[in-house]
Amino acid sequence: MTFSIKNIISYIHAKPFGSFDDFIIENISIDSRSLQNNTGTLFFALKGQNHDGHHYIEQLIHKGVRYFVVESLPENCIGKAQFLIVENTTIALQETAKYYRNLFDFPVIGITGSNGKTIVKEWLNYLLSPDYSIVRSPKSYNSQVGVPLSVFGTNENHNLGIFEAGISLKGEMLHLESIIKPSIGVFTHIGTAHEDGFTNPEEKIIEKTQLFINCEVVILQKNDSIEKHIQATCFTWSFTDEKATVFGTIGEQKNGITNLLVTYNSHTFLIEIPFQDSIALNNVMTCVTTLLYLKVDTAIIANRVRNLYPVEIRLQAKKGINNCVLIDDSYSSDYQSLKIALDFLEQQKLHPKKTIILSDIFQGGLPIEKLYEKVALAIQNNKIDRIIAIGETISKYLSELPNVISFSSTNDFLKQFNTQSFQNETILIKGARSFNFDEIVVLLEEKKHETVLEINLDAITNNLNFYKSKLLPNTKVMVMVKAFGYGNGGFEIAKLLEHNTVDYLGVAFADEGIELRKAGIMLPIMVLNPENSSFNAMIAYDLEPEIYSITGLQAFLRLAQQKNINSYPIHIKLDTGMHRLGFEETEIDTLILLLKNNNFVKVKSVFSHLAASDNTDFNDFTQKQFDRFKRCSEKLISELAIKPIRHILNTSGIFNYANEMQLEMVRLGIGLYGVGNSKTENENLQNVSTLKSVISQIRVVNEGESIGYSRKFMVNEEIKVATIPIGYADGIRRAWGNEKGYVMINNQKATILGNICMDMLMVNVSSINCLSGDEVIIFGQKPTVNEIATTTHTIAYEILTGISQRVKRVFYKN
């Protein structure tokens, strides 16, 4: 991607500031944290409800970026860089993408729908790549920002585009249509996703079909309620309606294979599909119908479809052997997704040492020398310490880079694999599917049982930004990562928060903070429940104690004096009505006497905790707490002549009282992890944690038999029972058993039967089509942790923090 900045000035209605030089754009960026930002970057300072890219311009200038699209000139940066001033930077990004898209003239497939967009895109890419040089959306880049970034991946060697478009509000699709400009439309499936943005399902259909207003044809499952809104020719498929253009008959299903008879133009041919579930079959039929429209020979279709594979669309961070962290992206290898994976590697790195295991790069659309030149530059920008290149082509073109180890094939690498070669490092594993890098992942991944807690890092970022949107720009944010990140994970979440430039981390005990320091976390860390015996260790690891009592303060002062420490940061906790920890108002004078003229410590912050911020029925009490806090903190500030950070708002406090009480800092806790304390609050949060397991065994149990310990469930008719390898030792409360709770299997509820065991639970699957090894959702989108908490008479905190650390955590980013 290269084009001149002067080409777009009039196109995006920009006003250049100062004497403006022309500039060849090599990289478009909206993320200030990316290590790909350099002198060839044009940075768009996007402004949203929860973020503002203008805040990071000065640090980008230090990285070498010189050209910015902005809505206002940033302070202290005039004369240091070149600026294009526009009314709206998001619209300017979209308009730039339109300009760039218009430089190319080749067929483009535009995909929309509620579900299946990314799967269909990836499968079409696989099925058509032998015939075309394809540019496609990386991962699931289908939003108002993701689509423009996808289009910028186009170059002059591409001759087919495949882009997906996702919308959540009325009026969004026309923006995406004008950027993608599809000539062929694909409608995957209409479902319930994003229904909140529309008054009814038909309104959502009308909005989605705006993607097809200039298409020559639209490919979709035959559906009159959708087709009536499409002006283009409809090229349809169906398993039930023989009037469809393409008709499929599902045949034998055995050993994970489905035989499918496809009839088109009075010709019938057989294909074998390596899936049996209905969702996969629907997506395959969408792809087959698209290939038939493109006049691909039926024998070729049958041969290629036979080799389709499950698509992993997420970047996953996993625990590896020998204290390593693995970034698993072992199913694709193209330049666009490589840049995304490298940014994720930097975000999640546990150790300074970074290794990448990389296969040959495919679908670049560039001459091979140019492609690998860009790959080498991206790797060098990210300061990768060790490069393991697998494949004859990549080995040849990266041979001049330092620290490259080359293997001609994955088998060659596996033959020489040594577990001791990988220790205390972060490893990105990125390879085309044909290289079978999943075998490398298996070797490097720490072995635990099949139950996993998946943590959505995108959701955490969304929730952080939601609460930040309620704050003034200069208000600091402390995020609580105590109790193993509320059960989700410690270091990995802390690393994400550091990447998102929060101001402080909060932990309960010193050992939690020490582990974060050992993992390389550099943010200031406050310890909320420090024991006097841990003060020495806290000083050694640069941890800042909460001081809540006279005896605790005296003990820390004695230690500071012994060590001859000057101005060590401490945080003074005031008890304003919670009556848990903290100095009471009657102790303030004594506290002042101890701190006055004392150079051993520095009061970094003064804070308190609201007892009832989650319940606005207690507004009067909360106001009394705040008034008491202001009175006491102002006395400390005045008497000690200090300027500490003050903070009193927790998660619910931010949501309910940010306008009146945010002061200089707030403390964000459970809300970060997707759990609010009201319906309105929860509607703005995204689910972070999904606990998954698998079916171990399925059996038929006859009438008169019983299920589980103490025969708590008696069988009154023949039923089919599945056993799931998760129990109360993993954190599943026994009160959720005995038909009160359920799990989800293949999108259907399976009621829990009898008592939950230590390591297992049993569910009724009589009406569910399922097999041993099928995935089971214990909680996530459904059931939610709030639902489980309500049924078991506890709170969501207890559900999340109760998940045992023997359950493997997998962190992912879409």
Tab-separated table of C-alpha atoms in Angstrom, residues 427-669:
chain	number	residue	atom	x	y	z
A	427	ILE	CA	6.426	-17.328	21.605
A	428	LEU	CA	4.259	-16.393	18.630
A	429	ILE	CA	3.342	-19.487	16.614
A	430	LYS	CA	2.026	-18.376	13.230
A	431	GLY	CA	1.747	-20.661	10.267
A	432	ALA	CA	-0.396	-21.560	7.302
A	433	ARG	CA	-2.657	-24.506	8.007
A	434	SER	CA	-0.785	-26.743	5.560
A	435	PHE	CA	2.233	-26.551	7.869
A	436	ASN	CA	0.335	-28.203	10.770
A	437	PHE	CA	1.678	-25.824	13.391
A	438	ASP	CA	-0.969	-27.148	15.806
A	439	GLU	CA	1.520	-29.985	16.400
A	440	ILE	CA	4.035	-27.403	17.613
A	441	VAL	CA	1.405	-25.834	19.883
A	442	VAL	CA	0.689	-29.233	21.472
A	443	LEU	CA	4.384	-29.677	22.289
A	444	LEU	CA	4.850	-26.206	23.721
A	445	GLU	CA	1.564	-25.858	25.601
A	446	GLU	CA	1.401	-26.606	29.319
A	447	LYS	CA	-0.701	-29.735	29.783
A	448	LYS	CA	-3.887	-29.459	31.823
A	449	HIS	CA	-7.322	-31.033	31.642
A	450	GLU	CA	-9.925	-30.190	29.005
A	451	THR	CA	-11.830	-27.659	31.073
A	452	VAL	CA	-10.737	-24.112	30.217
A	453	LEU	CA	-11.687	-20.580	31.193
A	454	GLU	CA	-11.533	-18.387	28.090
A	455	ILE	CA	-10.922	-14.688	28.714
A	456	ASN	CA	-11.871	-12.219	25.996
A	457	LEU	CA	-9.261	-9.440	26.064
A	458	ASP	CA	-11.274	-7.329	23.614
A	459	ALA	CA	-14.174	-7.384	26.085
A	460	ILE	CA	-11.886	-6.254	28.920
A	461	THR	CA	-10.695	-3.330	26.804
A	462	ASN	CA	-14.296	-2.455	25.931
A	463	ASN	CA	-15.345	-2.507	29.597
A	464	LEU	CA	-12.343	-0.411	30.628
A	465	ASN	CA	-13.193	2.159	27.973
A	466	PHE	CA	-16.856	2.195	29.022
A	467	TYR	CA	-15.970	3.267	32.560
A	468	LYS	CA	-13.296	5.679	31.321
A	469	SER	CA	-15.959	7.331	29.167
A	470	LYS	CA	-17.679	8.470	32.383
A	471	LEU	CA	-14.556	10.223	33.612
A	472	LEU	CA	-12.857	13.516	32.883
A	473	PRO	CA	-9.773	13.155	30.626
A	474	ASN	CA	-7.317	13.787	33.471
A	475	THR	CA	-8.912	11.457	36.021
A	476	LYS	CA	-6.570	8.590	36.832
A	477	VAL	CA	-7.708	4.962	36.887
A	478	MET	CA	-6.582	2.260	39.289
A	479	VAL	CA	-7.675	-1.230	38.247
A	480	MET	CA	-8.024	-4.008	40.754
A	481	VAL	CA	-6.284	-7.239	39.722
A	482	LYS	CA	-6.439	-8.846	43.149
A	483	ALA	CA	-7.586	-12.428	43.677
A	484	PHE	CA	-5.919	-13.586	40.443
A	485	GLY	CA	-7.721	-10.880	38.456
A	486	TYR	CA	-11.107	-11.795	39.988
A	487	GLY	CA	-10.442	-15.373	38.951
A	488	ASN	CA	-9.606	-14.548	35.341
A	489	GLY	CA	-5.822	-14.326	35.470
A	490	GLY	CA	-3.215	-12.046	36.975
A	491	PHE	CA	-0.298	-11.230	34.713
A	492	GLU	CA	-2.134	-11.475	31.396
A	493	ILE	CA	-4.765	-8.937	32.416
A	494	ALA	CA	-2.191	-6.712	34.096
A	495	LYS	CA	-0.209	-6.729	30.851
A	496	LEU	CA	-3.294	-5.695	28.879
A	497	LEU	CA	-3.968	-2.884	31.352
A	498	GLU	CA	-0.368	-1.719	31.091
A	499	HIS	CA	-0.821	-1.759	27.308
A	500	ASN	CA	-3.931	0.400	27.765
A	501	THR	CA	-1.998	2.856	29.970
A	502	VAL	CA	-4.004	2.697	33.190
A	503	ASP	CA	-2.372	4.563	36.065
A	504	TYR	CA	-2.303	2.043	38.910
A	505	LEU	CA	-2.902	-1.607	39.669
A	506	GLY	CA	-4.384	-2.759	42.951
A	507	VAL	CA	-3.725	-6.115	44.621
A	508	ALA	CA	-4.824	-7.512	47.974
A	509	PHE	CA	-1.574	-8.973	49.274
A	510	ALA	CA	2.115	-8.420	48.692
A	511	ASP	CA	2.717	-11.807	47.071
A	512	GLU	CA	0.253	-10.933	44.278
A	513	GLY	CA	2.211	-7.774	43.552
A	514	ILE	CA	5.529	-9.605	43.691
A	515	GLU	CA	4.325	-12.089	41.071
A	516	LEU	CA	3.361	-9.201	38.792
A	517	ARG	CA	6.762	-7.602	39.245
A	518	LYS	CA	8.475	-10.900	38.454
A	519	ALA	CA	6.369	-11.075	35.306
A	520	GLY	CA	7.704	-7.694	34.195
A	521	ILE	CA	4.803	-5.400	35.098
A	522	MET	CA	6.170	-1.876	35.579
A	523	LEU	CA	2.992	0.011	36.533
A	524	PRO	CA	2.690	1.377	40.075
A	525	ILE	CA	1.101	-1.316	42.261
A	526	MET	CA	-0.787	-0.622	45.467
A	527	VAL	CA	-1.173	-3.395	48.075
A	528	LEU	CA	-4.506	-3.023	49.842
A	529	ASN	CA	-4.060	-5.512	52.713
A	530	PRO	CA	-0.368	-5.381	53.576
A	531	GLU	CA	0.791	-7.386	56.554
A	532	ASN	CA	3.568	-5.834	58.611
A	533	SER	CA	5.703	-8.905	57.939
A	534	SER	CA	5.532	-8.219	54.187
A	535	PHE	CA	6.853	-4.634	54.297
A	536	ASN	CA	10.434	-5.725	53.578
A	537	ALA	CA	9.408	-7.652	50.468
A	538	MET	CA	7.201	-4.793	49.311
A	539	ILE	CA	10.100	-2.363	49.424
A	540	ALA	CA	12.312	-4.851	47.567
A	541	TYR	CA	9.743	-5.096	44.735
A	542	ASP	CA	8.690	-1.436	44.651
A	543	LEU	CA	5.150	-2.081	45.895
A	544	GLU	CA	3.182	0.684	47.589
A	545	PRO	CA	1.323	-0.161	50.820
A	546	GLU	CA	-2.100	0.911	51.919
A	547	ILE	CA	-1.710	2.248	55.461
A	548	TYR	CA	-4.900	1.956	57.497
A	549	SER	CA	-3.829	2.004	61.169
A	550	ILE	CA	-1.539	3.837	63.555
A	551	THR	CA	0.343	0.617	64.403
A	552	GLY	CA	0.803	-0.210	60.722
A	553	LEU	CA	2.128	3.277	59.982
A	554	GLN	CA	4.519	3.146	62.925
A	555	ALA	CA	5.843	-0.240	61.805
A	556	PHE	CA	6.455	0.993	58.259
A	557	LEU	CA	8.122	4.179	59.492
A	558	ARG	CA	10.498	2.166	61.676
A	559	LEU	CA	11.461	-0.024	58.721
A	560	ALA	CA	11.920	2.976	56.437
A	561	GLN	CA	14.160	4.604	59.019
A	562	GLN	CA	16.245	1.419	59.387
A	563	LYS	CA	16.701	1.237	55.630
A	564	ASN	CA	17.341	4.971	55.386
A	565	ILE	CA	14.570	5.277	52.773
A	566	ASN	CA	13.378	8.692	51.665
A	567	SER	CA	9.836	9.602	50.470
A	568	TYR	CA	8.575	6.030	50.011
A	569	PRO	CA	5.044	6.188	48.549
A	570	ILE	CA	2.208	5.132	50.854
A	571	HIS	CA	-1.586	5.316	50.535
A	572	ILE	CA	-3.682	6.475	53.483
A	573	LYS	CA	-7.019	4.676	53.916
A	574	LEU	CA	-9.804	6.540	55.712
A	575	ASP	CA	-12.823	4.776	57.183
A	576	THR	CA	-15.851	6.874	56.267
A	577	GLY	CA	-18.572	4.330	57.008
A	578	MET	CA	-17.583	0.930	55.573
A	579	HIS	CA	-16.033	0.012	58.943
A	580	ARG	CA	-13.628	-2.514	57.502
A	581	LEU	CA	-10.200	-0.881	57.430
A	582	GLY	CA	-8.999	2.696	57.725
A	583	PHE	CA	-8.340	5.659	59.984
A	584	GLU	CA	-11.443	7.031	61.653
A	585	GLU	CA	-12.044	10.761	61.882
A	586	THR	CA	-11.020	10.806	65.545
A	587	GLU	CA	-7.552	9.497	64.555
A	588	ILE	CA	-6.742	12.165	61.984
A	589	ASP	CA	-4.888	14.417	64.413
A	590	THR	CA	-2.655	11.537	65.563
A	591	LEU	CA	-2.050	10.572	61.930
A	592	ILE	CA	-1.009	14.136	61.122
A	593	LEU	CA	1.436	14.202	64.032
A	594	LEU	CA	3.105	11.006	62.804
A	595	LEU	CA	3.401	12.233	59.223
A	596	LYS	CA	4.310	15.851	59.835
A	597	ASN	CA	7.946	16.656	59.096
A	598	ASN	CA	8.541	12.989	58.260
A	599	ASN	CA	10.745	12.466	55.212
A	600	PHE	CA	10.719	8.674	55.264
A	601	VAL	CA	7.369	8.371	53.490
A	602	LYS	CA	5.338	10.351	50.992
A	603	VAL	CA	1.543	10.254	50.987
A	604	LYS	CA	0.872	9.286	47.378
A	605	SER	CA	-2.881	9.009	47.790
A	606	VAL	CA	-5.693	9.346	50.319
A	607	PHE	CA	-8.750	7.217	49.770
A	608	SER	CA	-11.821	5.565	51.203
A	609	HIS	CA	-14.364	2.944	50.184
A	610	LEU	CA	-18.082	3.452	49.592
A	611	ALA	CA	-20.229	0.871	51.349
A	612	ALA	CA	-23.377	1.150	49.199
A	613	SER	CA	-22.466	2.712	45.859
A	614	ASP	CA	-24.295	-0.126	44.087
A	615	ASN	CA	-27.642	0.843	45.631
A	616	THR	CA	-28.932	4.341	44.992
A	617	ASP	CA	-31.533	3.863	47.744
A	618	PHE	CA	-28.636	4.751	50.052
A	619	ASN	CA	-27.803	8.026	48.312
A	620	ASP	CA	-27.934	9.966	51.576
A	621	PHE	CA	-25.499	7.594	53.293
A	622	THR	CA	-23.143	7.644	50.295
A	623	GLN	CA	-23.208	11.458	50.313
A	624	LYS	CA	-22.377	11.450	54.045
A	625	GLN	CA	-19.406	9.162	53.340
A	626	PHE	CA	-18.191	11.494	50.604
A	627	ASP	CA	-18.606	14.590	52.775
A	628	ARG	CA	-16.704	12.904	55.616
A	629	PHE	CA	-13.945	11.890	53.210
A	630	LYS	CA	-13.593	15.410	51.834
A	631	ARG	CA	-13.485	16.853	55.326
A	632	CYS	CA	-10.804	14.455	56.562
A	633	SER	CA	-8.696	14.478	53.379
A	634	GLU	CA	-8.767	18.275	53.166
A	635	LYS	CA	-7.519	18.468	56.744
A	636	LEU	CA	-4.639	16.125	55.880
A	637	ILE	CA	-3.808	18.146	52.774
A	638	SER	CA	-3.881	21.422	54.650
A	639	GLU	CA	-1.949	20.332	57.757
A	640	LEU	CA	0.688	18.330	55.870
A	641	ALA	CA	0.951	20.707	52.888
A	642	ILE	CA	0.662	17.823	50.415
A	643	LYS	CA	-1.089	17.222	47.086
A	644	PRO	CA	-2.084	13.545	47.151
A	645	ILE	CA	-4.268	11.701	44.666
A	646	ARG	CA	-7.733	11.271	46.207
A	647	HIS	CA	-10.069	8.430	45.306
A	648	ILE	CA	-13.286	7.007	46.726
A	649	LEU	CA	-15.226	5.572	43.753
A	650	ASN	CA	-15.290	1.835	43.060
A	651	THR	CA	-16.931	0.210	40.004
A	652	SER	CA	-20.524	0.996	40.968
A	653	GLY	CA	-19.415	4.366	42.249
A	654	ILE	CA	-18.047	5.228	38.790
A	655	PHE	CA	-21.357	4.217	37.220
A	656	ASN	CA	-23.633	5.977	39.715
A	657	TYR	CA	-21.621	8.910	41.104
A	658	ALA	CA	-18.906	9.843	38.594
A	659	ASN	CA	-20.314	13.318	38.048
A	660	GLU	CA	-20.073	14.297	41.708
A	661	MET	CA	-17.326	12.200	43.274
A	662	GLN	CA	-14.617	11.126	40.828
A	663	LEU	CA	-11.880	13.362	42.341
A	664	GLU	CA	-8.342	12.688	41.006
A	665	MET	CA	-8.621	8.896	40.628
A	666	VAL	CA	-11.156	6.052	40.633
A	667	ARG	CA	-10.780	2.318	41.311
A	668	LEU	CA	-12.236	-0.096	38.788
A	669	GLY	CA	-12.881	-3.671	39.897
